[in-house]
């Protein structure tokens, strides 16, 4: 017999249902009957980006994971944008999110566990009082209790949420003489889009995509989701390296949150951006490829010595990878500190170049071998 389900949370149900009806029914009807202009679309994009980036750069990468430090002004902006996105206070959000990382995929300890299915991880977890016992438990966020802006936002969250969600659209409505249109587009439609794109990170980003760096949890890397979520779609990387301010690590990865954090560091709004050593990233990637190859070889009728050879080649690849990244770091440090004489620096450069060639060649060979099986 199934256990009794927790009571429904009617306030949340009201918010999600009303924003859905206003966004998908009332807004199109209003667009047909009254017409909408470019100003509606432009402000929709601005408000959507502002709210989503406040969640990704603020709630997520700053407050939940401390991947960088931000100035007070930026934290105030994120706190306001977070209230505008109506996803609870930064303190509450971060507490849930830290539990999600710590107990990922655990049926009861992960507040939005993907192991309970798409619907539960997307929004089902917010429709019933599943986390009643731990709702006000912020023990895992002692550090955030020292952040005055987080505390201020937590205390006045309801007032800030009302002021932003009604205030911004109504103000725009007064400016453009269309209060109903702006309320529907910048208020309801923006909220609906902002909610569901963020929720995709808990649902789809744990179902759809590649396990590039680890298969110890359900998180996936997915470029299409990254596009919808301001870069958070590289969720497999993020679950393994949660202290990194980036989610998309390659330059061609679409990660506007990373660009925002980096861009702000040039004007002094952010600092101490944390990155994972490249060696660890490459090692994790290669380890996953090896594991996939082993699994595939297991199902194929091939000479067992092949698996052994792949393993040996992997060991030697990791060794030359380690030497290469080590020499890269040495070179960077000595350039920075300017302690070496010019001929010593030349020797170091020469050695680094040799190790790089060796590593790249070995990597290429190994990749072409492994790709046949992974
Ligand atoms: Zn996270
Ligand atoms: Zn996750």
Short mmCIF file of C-alpha atoms in Angstrom, two decimals, residues 52-364:
data_model
loop_
_atom_site.label_atom_id
_atom_site.label_comp_id
_atom_site.label_asym_id
_atom_site.label_seq_id
_atom_site.Cartn_x
_atom_site.Cartn_y
_atom_site.Cartn_z
CA UNK A 52 17.11 33.99 -15.42
CA UNK A 53 20.62 35.39 -15.06
CA UNK A 54 19.84 36.44 -11.49
CA UNK A 55 19.06 32.79 -10.82
CA UNK A 56 21.98 31.26 -12.76
CA UNK A 57 24.73 33.75 -11.89
CA UNK A 58 23.31 34.84 -8.53
CA UNK A 59 21.29 32.11 -6.78
CA UNK A 60 23.18 29.26 -8.40
CA UNK A 61 26.83 30.00 -9.12
CA UNK A 62 27.34 32.75 -6.52
CA UNK A 63 25.23 31.84 -3.51
CA UNK A 64 24.71 28.07 -3.78
CA UNK A 65 28.22 27.19 -4.92
CA UNK A 66 30.42 30.21 -4.08
CA UNK A 67 32.25 29.88 -7.39
CA UNK A 68 33.24 33.58 -7.25
CA UNK A 69 32.77 36.69 -5.15
CA UNK A 70 30.55 39.60 -6.14
CA UNK A 71 30.35 43.25 -5.09
CA UNK A 72 27.37 44.47 -3.02
CA UNK A 73 25.79 46.27 -5.94
CA UNK A 74 25.76 43.12 -8.07
CA UNK A 75 24.37 41.08 -5.17
CA UNK A 76 21.54 43.59 -4.71
CA UNK A 77 20.73 43.35 -8.44
CA UNK A 78 20.68 39.53 -8.25
CA UNK A 79 18.54 39.63 -5.10
CA UNK A 80 15.95 41.81 -6.85
CA UNK A 81 16.07 39.72 -10.04
CA UNK A 82 15.71 36.55 -7.95
CA UNK A 83 12.57 37.88 -6.25
CA UNK A 84 11.27 38.92 -9.69
CA UNK A 85 11.75 35.34 -10.91
CA UNK A 86 9.54 34.06 -8.06
CA UNK A 87 11.60 31.04 -7.03
CA UNK A 88 11.70 31.69 -3.29
CA UNK A 89 14.51 33.55 -1.49
CA UNK A 90 18.19 33.03 -2.35
CA UNK A 91 18.71 31.44 1.09
CA UNK A 92 15.92 28.91 0.58
CA UNK A 93 16.86 28.18 -3.03
CA UNK A 94 20.52 27.64 -2.13
CA UNK A 95 19.66 25.36 0.77
CA UNK A 96 17.53 23.15 -1.51
CA UNK A 97 20.21 23.23 -4.18
CA UNK A 98 23.03 22.24 -1.84
CA UNK A 99 20.91 19.25 -0.76
CA UNK A 100 20.35 18.42 -4.42
CA UNK A 101 24.11 18.23 -5.02
CA UNK A 102 24.91 16.42 -1.80
CA UNK A 103 22.22 13.77 -2.22
CA UNK A 104 21.72 13.85 -5.99
CA UNK A 105 19.17 11.25 -7.21
CA UNK A 106 18.29 10.15 -3.69
CA UNK A 107 14.51 9.63 -3.50
CA UNK A 108 13.91 11.56 -0.29
CA UNK A 109 17.05 13.54 0.48
CA UNK A 110 17.37 15.23 -2.94
CA UNK A 111 14.49 17.76 -2.91
CA UNK A 112 13.94 17.48 -6.67
CA UNK A 113 15.33 14.03 -7.32
CA UNK A 114 15.36 13.02 -10.98
CA UNK A 115 15.02 9.39 -9.88
CA UNK A 116 11.36 10.19 -9.11
CA UNK A 117 10.67 11.03 -12.73
CA UNK A 118 10.37 14.01 -15.05
CA UNK A 119 7.24 15.53 -13.55
CA UNK A 120 8.43 15.35 -9.94
CA UNK A 121 11.84 16.89 -10.67
CA UNK A 122 10.34 19.54 -12.97
CA UNK A 123 7.64 20.91 -10.68
CA UNK A 124 5.81 18.11 -8.87
CA UNK A 125 8.11 18.58 -5.88
CA UNK A 126 6.69 22.10 -5.38
CA UNK A 127 3.02 21.13 -5.58
CA UNK A 128 2.86 19.07 -2.39
CA UNK A 129 4.44 19.64 0.99
CA UNK A 130 7.12 16.96 0.44
CA UNK A 131 9.85 18.80 2.33
CA UNK A 132 7.79 19.90 5.31
CA UNK A 133 10.30 18.71 7.92
CA UNK A 134 13.31 20.44 6.39
CA UNK A 135 11.55 23.49 4.92
CA UNK A 136 12.96 26.02 7.40
CA UNK A 137 16.21 24.19 8.00
CA UNK A 138 19.04 26.31 6.63
CA UNK A 139 21.87 24.53 8.47
CA UNK A 140 23.71 23.93 5.21
CA UNK A 141 23.77 27.70 4.51
CA UNK A 142 25.47 29.12 7.60
CA UNK A 143 27.80 31.11 5.36
CA UNK A 144 24.86 32.80 3.64
CA UNK A 145 23.47 33.91 6.97
CA UNK A 146 26.46 36.24 7.17
CA UNK A 147 25.59 37.82 3.81
CA UNK A 148 23.52 40.89 4.72
CA UNK A 149 22.00 41.13 1.25
CA UNK A 150 20.85 37.50 1.35
CA UNK A 151 19.34 38.10 4.79
CA UNK A 152 17.64 41.29 3.63
CA UNK A 153 16.16 39.57 0.60
CA UNK A 154 15.00 36.60 2.69
CA UNK A 155 13.27 38.89 5.20
CA UNK A 156 11.50 41.05 2.61
CA UNK A 157 11.12 38.39 -0.06
CA UNK A 158 7.30 38.60 -0.30
CA UNK A 159 7.32 42.39 -0.58
CA UNK A 160 10.13 42.31 -3.18
CA UNK A 161 8.38 39.59 -5.19
CA UNK A 162 5.12 41.56 -5.31
CA UNK A 163 6.85 44.87 -6.03
CA UNK A 164 8.85 43.45 -8.94
CA UNK A 165 6.22 41.18 -10.48
CA UNK A 166 3.52 43.85 -10.42
CA UNK A 167 5.64 47.00 -10.23
CA UNK A 168 7.89 46.49 -13.29
CA UNK A 169 5.13 45.51 -15.75
CA UNK A 170 2.77 48.24 -14.50
CA UNK A 171 5.50 50.87 -14.72
CA UNK A 172 6.24 49.81 -18.30
CA UNK A 173 2.50 49.79 -18.98
CA UNK A 174 2.25 53.41 -17.83
CA UNK A 175 5.26 54.41 -19.98
CA UNK A 176 3.91 52.67 -23.12
CA UNK A 177 0.19 53.27 -22.32
CA UNK A 178 -0.63 49.55 -22.24
CA UNK A 179 -0.87 48.29 -18.68
CA UNK A 180 -2.75 45.06 -19.52
CA UNK A 181 -0.42 44.16 -22.43
CA UNK A 182 2.76 44.75 -20.42
CA UNK A 183 1.34 42.89 -17.42
CA UNK A 184 0.53 39.89 -19.62
CA UNK A 185 3.83 39.83 -21.54
CA UNK A 186 6.46 41.08 -19.06
CA UNK A 187 4.54 39.83 -16.02
CA UNK A 188 2.83 36.51 -16.80
CA UNK A 189 4.44 35.24 -20.02
CA UNK A 190 7.94 36.12 -18.79
CA UNK A 191 7.28 34.39 -15.45
CA UNK A 192 5.95 31.28 -17.16
CA UNK A 193 8.98 31.08 -19.51
CA UNK A 194 11.44 31.88 -16.76
CA UNK A 195 9.99 29.23 -14.43
CA UNK A 196 9.95 26.39 -16.92
CA UNK A 197 13.35 27.05 -18.48
CA UNK A 198 14.87 27.06 -15.00
CA UNK A 199 12.93 23.93 -14.02
CA UNK A 200 14.32 22.16 -17.09
CA UNK A 201 17.70 22.14 -15.35
CA UNK A 202 16.28 19.87 -12.64
CA UNK A 203 14.23 17.72 -15.00
CA UNK A 204 15.53 17.51 -18.59
CA UNK A 205 19.18 18.19 -17.70
CA UNK A 206 19.02 14.98 -15.63
CA UNK A 207 17.46 12.95 -18.45
CA UNK A 208 18.49 14.19 -21.90
CA UNK A 209 22.09 14.53 -23.06
CA UNK A 210 25.56 13.08 -22.65
CA UNK A 211 27.38 11.92 -19.57
CA UNK A 212 30.67 13.44 -20.65
CA UNK A 213 32.50 13.52 -17.33
CA UNK A 214 30.77 11.15 -14.93
CA UNK A 215 28.08 8.49 -14.82
CA UNK A 216 27.85 8.43 -11.04
CA UNK A 217 24.69 10.57 -11.19
CA UNK A 218 21.94 11.28 -13.71
CA UNK A 219 23.13 14.80 -14.76
CA UNK A 220 23.61 15.34 -18.50
CA UNK A 221 25.42 17.77 -20.81
CA UNK A 222 23.08 19.20 -23.42
CA UNK A 223 23.83 22.14 -25.75
CA UNK A 224 20.17 22.74 -26.64
CA UNK A 225 19.27 23.03 -22.97
CA UNK A 226 22.25 25.33 -22.43
CA UNK A 227 20.70 27.67 -24.99
CA UNK A 228 17.41 27.79 -23.07
CA UNK A 229 19.00 28.04 -19.63
CA UNK A 230 21.76 30.64 -20.05
CA UNK A 231 24.46 27.99 -20.03
CA UNK A 232 23.22 25.67 -17.30
CA UNK A 233 22.65 22.81 -19.74
CA UNK A 234 26.21 21.55 -19.24
CA UNK A 235 24.93 19.91 -16.12
CA UNK A 236 27.07 16.77 -16.15
CA UNK A 237 30.21 18.89 -15.92
CA UNK A 238 28.57 21.02 -13.25
CA UNK A 239 27.66 18.10 -11.00
CA UNK A 240 31.24 16.85 -11.02
CA UNK A 241 32.94 20.25 -10.75
CA UNK A 242 30.40 22.33 -8.85
CA UNK A 243 32.97 24.88 -7.63
CA UNK A 244 33.78 26.02 -11.15
CA UNK A 245 32.19 29.34 -12.19
CA UNK A 246 31.79 27.91 -15.70
CA UNK A 247 29.36 25.22 -16.80
CA UNK A 248 30.31 25.20 -20.45
CA UNK A 249 34.10 24.94 -20.38
CA UNK A 250 34.98 25.01 -24.08
CA UNK A 251 35.13 28.45 -25.72
CA UNK A 252 32.37 27.49 -28.18
CA UNK A 253 30.00 26.34 -25.42
CA UNK A 254 27.00 28.64 -25.05
CA UNK A 255 27.28 29.85 -21.47
CA UNK A 256 26.13 33.50 -21.08
CA UNK A 257 26.24 33.15 -17.29
CA UNK A 258 29.98 32.46 -17.51
CA UNK A 259 30.44 35.42 -19.87
CA UNK A 260 28.53 37.69 -17.51
CA UNK A 261 30.63 36.64 -14.48
CA UNK A 262 33.88 36.98 -16.45
CA UNK A 263 32.82 40.31 -18.00
CA UNK A 264 31.94 41.69 -14.56
CA UNK A 265 35.44 40.76 -13.32
CA UNK A 266 36.94 43.22 -15.86
CA UNK A 267 35.06 46.10 -14.27
CA UNK A 268 35.63 45.00 -10.68
CA UNK A 269 32.12 43.72 -9.94
CA UNK A 270 33.27 40.11 -9.47
CA UNK A 271 36.52 38.52 -8.32
CA UNK A 272 38.17 35.25 -7.27
CA UNK A 273 36.58 33.26 -10.10
CA UNK A 274 37.22 29.58 -9.40
CA UNK A 275 38.17 27.14 -12.15
CA UNK A 276 38.92 23.43 -12.09
CA UNK A 277 42.48 22.47 -13.10
CA UNK A 278 42.38 21.44 -16.76
CA UNK A 279 44.15 18.17 -15.96
CA UNK A 280 41.26 17.04 -13.74
CA UNK A 281 38.73 17.89 -16.45
CA UNK A 282 40.60 16.05 -19.19
CA UNK A 283 41.24 13.07 -16.94
CA UNK A 284 37.53 12.78 -16.11
CA UNK A 285 36.61 13.04 -19.80
CA UNK A 286 39.13 10.35 -20.80
CA UNK A 287 38.05 8.08 -17.92
CA UNK A 288 34.44 8.23 -19.12
CA UNK A 289 35.49 7.37 -22.67
CA UNK A 290 37.46 4.40 -21.37
CA UNK A 291 34.49 3.20 -19.29
CA UNK A 292 32.16 3.46 -22.28
CA UNK A 293 34.62 1.55 -24.43
CA UNK A 294 34.91 -1.19 -21.80
CA UNK A 295 31.14 -1.53 -21.68
CA UNK A 296 30.91 -1.79 -25.42
CA UNK A 297 33.78 -4.29 -25.66
CA UNK A 298 32.01 -6.37 -23.05
CA UNK A 299 29.05 -6.81 -25.39
CA UNK A 300 31.25 -7.52 -28.42
CA UNK A 301 33.08 -10.69 -29.18
CA UNK A 302 36.62 -9.32 -29.30
CA UNK A 303 40.03 -10.41 -28.18
CA UNK A 304 40.29 -9.73 -24.38
CA UNK A 305 43.81 -8.40 -24.90
CA UNK A 306 42.25 -5.38 -26.65
CA UNK A 307 40.65 -4.19 -23.41
CA UNK A 308 43.98 -4.63 -21.67
CA UNK A 309 45.79 -2.62 -24.35
CA UNK A 310 43.26 0.22 -24.10
CA UNK A 311 43.82 0.28 -20.36
CA UNK A 312 47.60 0.44 -20.76
CA UNK A 313 47.35 3.19 -23.37
CA UNK A 314 45.04 5.07 -21.03
CA UNK A 315 47.56 4.91 -18.19
CA UNK A 316 50.30 6.26 -20.39
CA UNK A 317 47.97 8.97 -21.77
CA UNK A 318 47.16 10.15 -18.24
CA UNK A 319 50.86 10.25 -17.42
CA UNK A 320 51.74 12.45 -20.39
CA UNK A 321 48.60 14.56 -19.75
CA UNK A 322 49.80 15.14 -16.20
CA UNK A 323 53.32 16.10 -17.37
CA UNK A 324 51.92 18.48 -19.98
CA UNK A 325 49.58 20.37 -17.64
CA UNK A 326 52.24 20.41 -14.95
CA UNK A 327 54.77 22.04 -17.29
CA UNK A 328 52.10 24.48 -18.48
CA UNK A 329 51.52 25.60 -14.91
CA UNK A 330 55.25 25.92 -14.22
CA UNK A 331 55.68 28.03 -17.32
CA UNK A 332 52.77 30.32 -16.43
CA UNK A 333 54.00 30.75 -12.87
CA UNK A 334 57.56 31.55 -13.85
CA UNK A 335 56.35 34.07 -16.45
CA UNK A 336 54.18 35.71 -13.80
CA UNK A 337 56.80 35.80 -11.08
CA UNK A 338 59.67 36.65 -13.46
CA UNK A 339 62.16 34.68 -11.37
CA UNK A 340 63.89 32.79 -14.17
CA UNK A 341 66.76 34.02 -16.31
CA UNK A 342 65.97 34.23 -20.01
CA UNK A 343 67.87 31.03 -20.96
CA UNK A 344 66.16 29.10 -18.15
CA UNK A 345 62.82 30.30 -19.41
CA UNK A 346 63.75 29.21 -22.92
CA UNK A 347 64.62 25.73 -21.65
CA UNK A 348 61.31 25.52 -19.82
CA UNK A 349 59.46 26.64 -22.96
CA UNK A 350 61.29 24.06 -25.01
CA UNK A 351 60.43 21.29 -22.56
CA UNK A 352 56.81 22.43 -22.46
CA UNK A 353 56.61 22.41 -26.24
CA UNK A 354 58.01 18.87 -26.40
CA UNK A 355 55.57 17.60 -23.76
CA UNK A 356 52.71 19.29 -25.57
CA UNK A 357 53.57 17.61 -28.88
CA UNK A 358 53.91 14.26 -27.16
CA UNK A 359 50.61 14.62 -25.29
CA UNK A 360 48.64 15.86 -28.32
CA UNK A 361 49.96 13.02 -30.48
CA UNK A 362 49.16 10.42 -27.85
CA UNK A 363 45.72 11.92 -27.27
CA UNK A 364 44.95 11.82 -30.98
#
